[in-house]
Amino acid sequence: MLEMNYTVTDAGFKKTSTEYLYRTLNKTVTVLGGKSANGEKDGRCYFYASVPDGRKENFHALITDKIADVVAVNYKYDFFKKNVRVSGLKPVEYEFLLSALISADIEEDKRYVAARLVGPVYAIDGLFNFRMRPLVEKWREIVGYIPPYFVSDQLKRFVSYIVSEKKNGRVYVMGSKVYDVNYNLLSKAWLTGGGECKIIKEIILSSSGEVELTSPIPERDEYYLKEFFGEKIFFGRGYFG
């Protein structure tokens, strides 16, 4: 049987990139009748997948989307973490600010990245450094607009505005996990290191305008969810049971 082989590599210190690809694509590769692996070799991390040739069109769209996630979330997060300097926010609120900045134009960033991906062999850091410089300049321009002092009320208004602009429908929170409208498990917050209130970070990064809770969430998460989403929060039948 003919197979199509995909290899994605990144710098050794960017293991999050290829681990994310494995986490989000391994199950799909298995369903398609292929195999996948991730690891490190010669100072670089890698994700490898092999799928039947007849399924390559399906998988190409998926791997392109996930590589775009890596750049539009992980690379952008690292850039903002290094360059966004504000005072007035608690550490967790600073993380929400970064998540909101990423979410603001995540779909546009992903389209830009996807248009520059040519496989089936991808070196993410090389592509980013040599083919996506305009994207970095765009991010640098955004940094220039951010005031040096940010307070909680400003953050609330900013995140609420970002949420109000989103058209991706509703996400569903089940326990500590967040699912999209098609009930696919979301893990973009993992690309930002997870951390405190990762449920809220995941919801912000989902680019969705509504949230449905199927069970209670930690008190701190609930506080910020109400702050940012307000009347856009809904409760599933299981929440009260």
Coordinates of C-alpha atoms in Angstrom, one line a residue, residues 55-239:
R55 CA -6.0 9.7 2.7
K56 CA -3.3 12.3 2.2
E57 CA -5.7 15.1 1.1
N58 CA -7.7 14.7 4.3
F59 CA -4.5 14.7 6.5
H60 CA -2.8 17.5 4.6
A61 CA -5.5 20.0 5.7
L62 CA -5.3 18.8 9.3
I63 CA -1.5 19.0 9.7
T64 CA -1.5 22.4 8.0
D65 CA -4.1 23.6 10.5
K66 CA -2.1 22.3 13.5
I67 CA 1.2 23.7 12.3
A68 CA -0.6 27.1 11.9
D69 CA -1.8 26.7 15.5
V70 CA 1.9 26.3 16.6
V71 CA 2.9 29.6 14.9
A72 CA -0.2 31.6 15.6
V73 CA -0.4 30.5 19.3
N74 CA 3.0 29.2 20.6
Y75 CA 5.3 31.4 18.5
K76 CA 3.1 34.5 19.0
Y77 CA 2.9 33.8 22.8
D78 CA 6.6 33.6 23.1
F79 CA 7.0 36.9 21.1
F80 CA 4.4 38.7 23.3
K81 CA 5.8 37.2 26.5
K82 CA 9.2 38.7 25.6
N83 CA 8.0 42.1 24.4
V84 CA 4.7 43.0 26.2
R85 CA 5.7 44.8 29.4
V86 CA 2.8 46.1 31.5
S87 CA 2.3 46.8 35.2
G88 CA -1.0 46.8 37.1
L89 CA -2.1 43.2 36.4
K90 CA -1.8 40.1 38.5
P91 CA 0.3 37.3 36.9
V92 CA -2.8 35.3 35.8
E93 CA -4.4 38.5 34.4
Y94 CA -1.2 39.2 32.4
E95 CA -1.6 35.7 30.9
F96 CA -5.2 36.5 30.0
L97 CA -4.0 39.7 28.3
L98 CA -1.6 37.6 26.2
S99 CA -4.3 35.1 25.3
A100 CA -6.6 37.9 24.2
L101 CA -3.9 39.5 22.1
I102 CA -3.3 36.1 20.4
S103 CA -7.0 35.4 19.9
A104 CA -7.8 38.9 18.5
D105 CA -6.6 37.9 15.0
I106 CA -5.7 34.3 15.3
E107 CA -7.7 33.2 12.3
E108 CA -6.0 35.8 10.1
D109 CA -2.6 34.7 11.4
K110 CA -3.4 31.1 10.8
R111 CA -4.4 31.8 7.2
Y112 CA -1.2 33.7 6.6
V113 CA 0.9 30.8 8.0
A114 CA -1.0 28.0 6.2
A115 CA -0.5 29.8 2.8
R116 CA 3.2 29.5 3.3
L117 CA 3.4 25.9 4.3
V118 CA 4.7 23.5 1.6
G119 CA 5.1 19.9 2.7
P120 CA 5.4 17.0 3.3
V121 CA 8.6 18.1 5.1
Y122 CA 8.3 21.1 7.4
A123 CA 10.9 22.9 9.5
I124 CA 8.7 25.3 11.6
D125 CA 11.5 27.5 12.8
G126 CA 13.1 27.9 9.4
L127 CA 9.7 28.7 7.8
F128 CA 9.0 31.2 10.5
N129 CA 12.3 33.0 10.4
F130 CA 12.6 33.2 6.6
R131 CA 9.1 33.2 5.2
M132 CA 7.0 34.9 7.9
R133 CA 8.9 38.1 8.7
P134 CA 5.9 40.3 7.8
L135 CA 3.9 38.4 10.5
V136 CA 6.6 39.3 13.1
E137 CA 6.5 43.0 12.1
K138 CA 2.7 42.9 12.5
W139 CA 3.1 41.5 16.0
R140 CA 5.7 44.1 16.8
E141 CA 3.3 46.9 15.7
I142 CA 0.6 45.5 18.0
V143 CA 3.1 45.6 20.9
G144 CA 3.6 49.3 20.3
Y145 CA -0.1 50.0 20.9
I146 CA -0.3 48.3 24.3
P147 CA -0.1 50.8 27.2
P148 CA 2.6 50.3 29.8
Y149 CA 0.0 50.3 32.6
F150 CA -3.0 48.0 32.5
V151 CA -5.6 47.5 35.3
S152 CA -8.1 44.8 35.8
D153 CA -11.1 46.9 34.6
Q154 CA -9.2 47.7 31.3
L155 CA -8.5 44.0 30.9
K156 CA -12.2 43.1 31.4
R157 CA -13.3 45.6 28.8
F158 CA -10.6 44.5 26.3
V159 CA -11.3 40.7 26.6
S160 CA -15.0 41.3 26.5
Y161 CA -14.6 43.3 23.3
I162 CA -12.5 40.6 21.7
V163 CA -15.2 38.0 22.7
S164 CA -18.0 40.2 21.3
E165 CA -16.2 40.2 17.9
K166 CA -16.0 36.4 17.7
K167 CA -18.3 34.4 15.4
N168 CA -17.1 30.8 16.0
G169 CA -20.2 29.9 18.0
R170 CA -20.1 28.1 21.3
V171 CA -17.5 26.1 23.3
Y172 CA -18.5 23.5 25.9
V173 CA -16.7 23.1 29.2
M174 CA -16.9 19.6 30.7
G175 CA -14.9 19.3 33.9
S176 CA -11.5 20.7 33.2
K177 CA -11.7 20.2 29.4
V178 CA -13.0 22.5 26.7
Y179 CA -14.5 21.3 23.4
D180 CA -15.4 23.2 20.2
V181 CA -18.8 23.2 18.5
N182 CA -18.0 19.8 16.9
Y183 CA -17.0 18.4 20.3
N184 CA -13.3 18.3 19.4
L185 CA -11.1 18.6 22.5
L186 CA -9.2 21.9 22.5
S187 CA -5.6 22.3 23.8
K188 CA -4.3 25.6 22.5
A189 CA -3.7 26.7 26.1
W190 CA -1.1 23.9 26.3
L191 CA 0.9 25.9 23.6
T192 CA 1.1 28.7 26.1
G193 CA 2.3 26.6 29.0
G194 CA -1.1 25.9 30.6
G195 CA -0.7 27.5 34.1
E196 CA -3.4 29.0 36.3
C197 CA -7.0 29.3 35.1
K198 CA -6.1 27.3 32.0
I199 CA -9.9 26.7 31.3
I200 CA -10.3 30.5 30.8
K201 CA -7.2 30.7 28.6
E202 CA -8.5 27.8 26.5
I203 CA -11.9 29.5 26.1
I204 CA -10.3 32.8 25.1
L205 CA -8.0 31.1 22.6
S206 CA -11.0 29.2 21.1
S207 CA -12.2 32.3 19.4
S208 CA -15.7 31.5 20.4
G209 CA -18.4 34.0 21.4
E210 CA -20.3 31.8 23.8
V211 CA -19.6 29.3 26.6
E212 CA -21.7 26.4 27.9
L213 CA -20.9 24.9 31.2
T214 CA -21.9 21.3 31.8
S215 CA -20.5 21.2 35.4
P216 CA -19.2 23.7 37.9
I217 CA -15.7 25.0 37.4
P218 CA -13.1 26.2 40.0
E219 CA -14.2 29.4 41.7
R220 CA -11.4 31.5 40.3
D221 CA -12.1 30.4 36.8
E222 CA -15.8 31.1 37.3
Y223 CA -15.0 34.6 38.5
Y224 CA -13.0 35.5 35.4
L225 CA -15.4 33.7 33.1
K226 CA -18.2 35.9 34.4
E227 CA -16.0 39.0 34.0
F228 CA -15.2 38.3 30.4
F229 CA -18.2 36.5 29.0
G230 CA -21.1 37.9 31.1
E231 CA -24.4 37.1 29.4
K232 CA -22.7 34.8 26.9
I233 CA -22.4 32.0 29.5
F234 CA -25.0 29.2 29.3
F235 CA -25.6 26.2 31.5
G236 CA -26.1 22.7 30.3
R237 CA -28.5 20.2 31.9
G238 CA -25.7 18.5 33.8
Y239 CA -24.5 21.7 35.5

